[in-house]
Every structure is written in C-alpha cells, then in structure tokens.
CSV table of C-alpha atoms in Angstrom, one decimal:
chain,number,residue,atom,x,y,z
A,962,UNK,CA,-58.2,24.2,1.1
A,963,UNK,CA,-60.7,23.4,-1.8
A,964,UNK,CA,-60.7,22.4,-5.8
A,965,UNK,CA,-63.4,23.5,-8.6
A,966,UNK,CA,-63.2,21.8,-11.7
A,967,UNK,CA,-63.5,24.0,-15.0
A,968,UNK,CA,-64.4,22.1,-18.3
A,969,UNK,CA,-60.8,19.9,-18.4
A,970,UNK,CA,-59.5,21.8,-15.2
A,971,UNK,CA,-59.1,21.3,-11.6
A,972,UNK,CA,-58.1,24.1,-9.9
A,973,UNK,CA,-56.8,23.7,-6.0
A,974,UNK,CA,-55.8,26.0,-3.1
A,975,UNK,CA,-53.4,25.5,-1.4
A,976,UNK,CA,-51.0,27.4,1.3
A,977,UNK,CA,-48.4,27.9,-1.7
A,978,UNK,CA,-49.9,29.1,-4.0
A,979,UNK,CA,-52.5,27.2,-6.7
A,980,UNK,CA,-51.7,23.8,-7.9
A,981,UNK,CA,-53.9,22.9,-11.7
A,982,UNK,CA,-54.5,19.8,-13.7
A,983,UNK,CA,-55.5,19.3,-17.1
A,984,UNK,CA,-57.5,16.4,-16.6
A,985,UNK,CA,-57.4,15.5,-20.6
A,986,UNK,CA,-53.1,15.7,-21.0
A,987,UNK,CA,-52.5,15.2,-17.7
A,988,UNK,CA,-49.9,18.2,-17.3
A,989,UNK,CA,-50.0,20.3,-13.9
A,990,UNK,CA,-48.6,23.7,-13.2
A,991,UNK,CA,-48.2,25.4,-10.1
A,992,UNK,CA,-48.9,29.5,-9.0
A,993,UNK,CA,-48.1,31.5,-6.0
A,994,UNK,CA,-48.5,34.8,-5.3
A,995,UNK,CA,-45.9,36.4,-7.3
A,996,UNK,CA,-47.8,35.2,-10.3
A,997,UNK,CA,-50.7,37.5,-9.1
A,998,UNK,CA,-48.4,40.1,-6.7
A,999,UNK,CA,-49.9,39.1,-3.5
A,1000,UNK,CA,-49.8,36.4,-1.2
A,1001,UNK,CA,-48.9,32.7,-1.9
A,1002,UNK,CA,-52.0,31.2,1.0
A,1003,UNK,CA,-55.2,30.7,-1.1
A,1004,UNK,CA,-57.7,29.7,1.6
A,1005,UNK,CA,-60.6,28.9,-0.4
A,1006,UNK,CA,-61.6,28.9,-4.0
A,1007,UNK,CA,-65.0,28.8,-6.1
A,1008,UNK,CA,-65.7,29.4,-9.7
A,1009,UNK,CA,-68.5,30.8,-11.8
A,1010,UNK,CA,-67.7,28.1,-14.4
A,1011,UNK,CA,-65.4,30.2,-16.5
A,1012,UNK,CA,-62.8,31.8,-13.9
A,1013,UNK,CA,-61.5,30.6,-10.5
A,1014,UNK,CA,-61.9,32.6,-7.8
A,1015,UNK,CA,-59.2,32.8,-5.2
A,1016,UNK,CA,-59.7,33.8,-1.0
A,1017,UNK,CA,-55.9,34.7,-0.2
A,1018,UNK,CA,-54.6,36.4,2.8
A,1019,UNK,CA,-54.3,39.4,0.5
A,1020,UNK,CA,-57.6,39.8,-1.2
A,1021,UNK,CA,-59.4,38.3,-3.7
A,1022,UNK,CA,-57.8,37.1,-7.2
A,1023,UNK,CA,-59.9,36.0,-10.2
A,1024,UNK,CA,-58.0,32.9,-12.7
A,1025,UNK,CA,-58.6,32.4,-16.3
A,1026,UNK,CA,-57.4,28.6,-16.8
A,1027,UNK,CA,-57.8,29.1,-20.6
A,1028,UNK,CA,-55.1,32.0,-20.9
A,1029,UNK,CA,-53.4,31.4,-17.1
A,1030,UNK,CA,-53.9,34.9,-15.9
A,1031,UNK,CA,-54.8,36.0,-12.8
A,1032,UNK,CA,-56.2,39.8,-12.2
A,1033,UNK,CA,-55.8,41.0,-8.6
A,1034,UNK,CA,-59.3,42.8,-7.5
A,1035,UNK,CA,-59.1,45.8,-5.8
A,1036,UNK,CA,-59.1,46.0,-1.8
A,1037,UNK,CA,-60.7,49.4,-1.2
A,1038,UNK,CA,-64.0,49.1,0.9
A,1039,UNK,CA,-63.4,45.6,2.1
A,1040,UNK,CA,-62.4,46.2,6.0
A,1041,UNK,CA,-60.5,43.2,6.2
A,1042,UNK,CA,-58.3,41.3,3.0
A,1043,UNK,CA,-57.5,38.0,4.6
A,1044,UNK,CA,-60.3,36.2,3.1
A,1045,UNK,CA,-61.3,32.8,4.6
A,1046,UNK,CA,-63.6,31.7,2.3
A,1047,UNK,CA,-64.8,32.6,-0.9
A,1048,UNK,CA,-68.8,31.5,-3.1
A,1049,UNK,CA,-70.2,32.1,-6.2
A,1050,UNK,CA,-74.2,32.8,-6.7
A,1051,UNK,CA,-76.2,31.5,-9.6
A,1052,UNK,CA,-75.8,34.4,-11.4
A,1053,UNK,CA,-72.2,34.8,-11.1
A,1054,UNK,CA,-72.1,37.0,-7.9
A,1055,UNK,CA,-69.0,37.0,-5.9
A,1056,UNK,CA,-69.1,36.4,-2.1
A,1057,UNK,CA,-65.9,36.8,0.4
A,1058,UNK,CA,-66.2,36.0,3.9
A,1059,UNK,CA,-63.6,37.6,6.3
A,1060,UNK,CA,-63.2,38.1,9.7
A,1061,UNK,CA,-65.7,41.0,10.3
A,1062,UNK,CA,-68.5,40.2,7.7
A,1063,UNK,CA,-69.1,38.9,4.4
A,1064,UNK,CA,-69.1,40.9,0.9
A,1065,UNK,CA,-70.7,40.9,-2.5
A,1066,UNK,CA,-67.9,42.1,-5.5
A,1067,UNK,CA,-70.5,44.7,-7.5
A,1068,UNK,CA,-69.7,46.2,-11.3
A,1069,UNK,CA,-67.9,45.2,-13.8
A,1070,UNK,CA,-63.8,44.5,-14.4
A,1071,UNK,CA,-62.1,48.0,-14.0
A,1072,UNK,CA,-65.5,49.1,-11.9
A,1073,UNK,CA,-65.4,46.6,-9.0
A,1074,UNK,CA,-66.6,47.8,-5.8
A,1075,UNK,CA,-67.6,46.0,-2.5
A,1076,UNK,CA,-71.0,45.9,-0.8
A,1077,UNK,CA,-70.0,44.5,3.1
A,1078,UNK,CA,-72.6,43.5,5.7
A,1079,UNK,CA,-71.7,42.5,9.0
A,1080,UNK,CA,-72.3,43.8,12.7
A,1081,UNK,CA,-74.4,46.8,11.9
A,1082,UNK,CA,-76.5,44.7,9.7
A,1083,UNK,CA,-77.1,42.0,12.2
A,1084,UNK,CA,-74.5,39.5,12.3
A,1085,UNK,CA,-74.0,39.0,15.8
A,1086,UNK,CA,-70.4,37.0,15.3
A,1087,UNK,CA,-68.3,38.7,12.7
A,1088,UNK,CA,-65.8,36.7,12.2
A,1089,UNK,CA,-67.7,34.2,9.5
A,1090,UNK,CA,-64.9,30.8,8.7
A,1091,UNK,CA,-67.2,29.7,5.3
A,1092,UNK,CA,-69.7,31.0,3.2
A,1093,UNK,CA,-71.7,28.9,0.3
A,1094,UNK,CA,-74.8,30.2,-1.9
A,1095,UNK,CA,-77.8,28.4,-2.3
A,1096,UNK,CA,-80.1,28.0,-6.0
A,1097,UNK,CA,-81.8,31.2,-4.7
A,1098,UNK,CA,-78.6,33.2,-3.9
A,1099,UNK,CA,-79.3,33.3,-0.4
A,1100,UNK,CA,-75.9,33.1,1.5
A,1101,UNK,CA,-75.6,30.6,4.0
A,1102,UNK,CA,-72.2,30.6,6.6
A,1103,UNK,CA,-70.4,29.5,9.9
A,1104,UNK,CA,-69.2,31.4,12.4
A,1105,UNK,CA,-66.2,31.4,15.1
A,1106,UNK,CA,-68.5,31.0,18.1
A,1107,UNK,CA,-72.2,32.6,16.7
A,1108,UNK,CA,-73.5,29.6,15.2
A,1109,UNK,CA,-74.3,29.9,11.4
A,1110,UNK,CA,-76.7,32.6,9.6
A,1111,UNK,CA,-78.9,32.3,6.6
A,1112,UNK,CA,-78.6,35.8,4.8
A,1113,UNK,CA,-80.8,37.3,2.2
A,1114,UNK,CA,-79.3,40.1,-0.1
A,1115,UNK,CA,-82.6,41.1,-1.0
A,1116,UNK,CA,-84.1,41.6,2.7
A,1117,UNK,CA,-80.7,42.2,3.5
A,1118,UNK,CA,-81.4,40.7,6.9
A,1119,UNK,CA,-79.1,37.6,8.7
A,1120,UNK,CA,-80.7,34.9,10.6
A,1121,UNK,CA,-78.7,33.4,13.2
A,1122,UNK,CA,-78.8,29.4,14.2
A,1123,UNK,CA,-77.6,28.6,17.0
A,1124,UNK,CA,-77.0,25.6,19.5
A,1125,UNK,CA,-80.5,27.0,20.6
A,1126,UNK,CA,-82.0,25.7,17.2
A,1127,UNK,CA,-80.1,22.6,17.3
A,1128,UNK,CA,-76.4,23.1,16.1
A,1129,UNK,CA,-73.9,20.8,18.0
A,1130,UNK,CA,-71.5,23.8,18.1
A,1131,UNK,CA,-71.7,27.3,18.0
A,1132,UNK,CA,-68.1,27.0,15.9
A,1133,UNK,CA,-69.4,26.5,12.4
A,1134,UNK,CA,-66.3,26.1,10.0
A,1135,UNK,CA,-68.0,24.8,7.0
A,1136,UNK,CA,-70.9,25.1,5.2
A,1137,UNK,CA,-72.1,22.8,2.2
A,1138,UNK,CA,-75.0,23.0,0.2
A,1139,UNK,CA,-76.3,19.3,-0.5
A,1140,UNK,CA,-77.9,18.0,-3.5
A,1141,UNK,CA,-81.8,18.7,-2.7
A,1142,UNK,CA,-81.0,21.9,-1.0
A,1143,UNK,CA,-80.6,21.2,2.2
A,1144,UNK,CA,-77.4,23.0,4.0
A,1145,UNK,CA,-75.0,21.0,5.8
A,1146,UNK,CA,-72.9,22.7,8.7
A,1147,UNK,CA,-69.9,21.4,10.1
A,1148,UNK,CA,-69.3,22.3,13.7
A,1149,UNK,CA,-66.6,21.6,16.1
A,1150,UNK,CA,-69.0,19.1,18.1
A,1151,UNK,CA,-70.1,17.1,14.5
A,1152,UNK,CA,-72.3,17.7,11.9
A,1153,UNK,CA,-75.6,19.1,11.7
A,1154,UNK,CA,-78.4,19.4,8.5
A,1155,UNK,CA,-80.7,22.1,8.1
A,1156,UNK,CA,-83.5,21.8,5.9
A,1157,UNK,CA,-85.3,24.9,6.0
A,1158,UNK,CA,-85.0,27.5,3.5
C-alpha cells in the first residue's frame, strides 16, 4: 500500500479501507468501502495535491480531506476495475493501471470517461503491477513478466524494457520516479535505474 501527504494530511491505503492523519492535531479517522459503496482494499493511492485518489478492487474513488468525501468514478469503458495502481500527471491527469492496460480519466466531474491502451496499442504484457508519471507526463510502468514500458500519450506508443536492455527481472512491480528524473524499477531479481528519457 502507499500514503500521499496533502497540506496537514496523510492519506494511506490500506486492505481495510483508508487510514488519515492530521499531522497538525494529531487526530486519525479511518474509511472503508461503505463510506464510498465499493470495496474496503485500496491498492494504491496518489494525489493531485488537493484530492486523493484511490486504486480499489472496485474502481477508482477520488477523497476530498478538507470535507471527507469520497465520489465513486464511473466504471464504464475501463475493461477491468480492480485497479493495482493508481498516478497523477503534472497537470492533474489521472492514470489507473489494471490487469489488461493502463487508463487516462478524461472530462470533467459528471463527464468522466476512460481513454485505455493496452495490447492493441502495443503493450506486449497487459497485466501492468505500477504505473508513475514523469515531469513530462510520460507514463512509466512494471509489468507481470514483460519487463517495464515508457509510454507517451502524445505518440501514443509503449516502449518495452526488458531483461534484454538490462532489467534483472522481467517482473517489474514498482516503479519510482527519483529526484533528477531518473526511473527506478523494482523487479523480482533487485533493483534496476534507468536514466533515459
């Protein structure tokens, strides 16, 4: 599971539910999915500095810490809603990963719809464990068995690494994005760094 921090805020995932701080009182409170009518595993979360947003095994769930409200996003288009992983671009775009793909939430609250990518668009190993996005919103991720993949929204093209370019592993289940840029993956067989863009 993972934690963003929002102004005062930490906000974690866990398989219960969500579990927040306020870091300035010290008071906690706890969530699971009956607060937001689906279910209580949150595998990931990420935030565009104002909202959380939650990767559950039911779809994807945005947070407001200031009000404690959670609005459940809509399903339709996404081919799979147990989300593994979940990233935010620097201009506020939402990323899901799944097994089958990744997706981009597009439009506006009561608008949403889902752009997906996977197979067809040349992922050769669907089933993606992490996704993160990089300064220049390109989305970086691991895969269960196809290495990880650099992909580029606006080419709309994926490009695999493999054990071939280096990788320890061909299982990538995280992804980081490091201080100067460069992307750390962490395989099953250790850690590896790429530093190309």
């Amino acid at each position: 599971s993972s934690a963003v921090v929002i102004g005062d805020t930490v906000v974690a995932a866990t398989d219960k539910g969500l579990f927040v701080v306020d870091t300035a009182t010290g008071n906690t409170r706890a969530f699971d999915g009956g607060d937001w009518n689906g279910a209580d595993q949150v595998n990931d979360v990420a935030t565009d500095g104002t909202l959380a947003w939650l990767a559950t095994d039911e779809g994807l769930v945005s947070y407001d810490p200031a009000t404690d409200t959670f609005v459940s996003i809509p399903n339709a288009g996404l081919p799979n809603t147990q989300l593994d992983s979940v990233a935010v671009g620097p201009n506020g775009e939402v990323w899901v990963a799944f097994d089958g793909g990744i997706a981009r939430l597009d439009g506006t609250p009561g608008n949403y719809s889902w752009k997906v990518y996977g197979r067809d668009d040349g992922l050769t190993e669907p089933a993606v464990l992490d996704i993160a996005v990089d300064a220049n919103g390109v989305v970086w991720g691991g895969t269960d068995g196809g290495g990880a993949f650099r992909f580029d929204p606006s080419a709309e093209s994926f490009l695999m690494i493999t054990t071939a370019d280096g990788l320890p592993s061909n299982v990538v289940e995280s992804v980081t994005i490091g201080p100067d840029g460069e992307k750390i993956f962490g395989t099953r067989q250790g850690m590896a760094t790429w530093y190309g863009a």
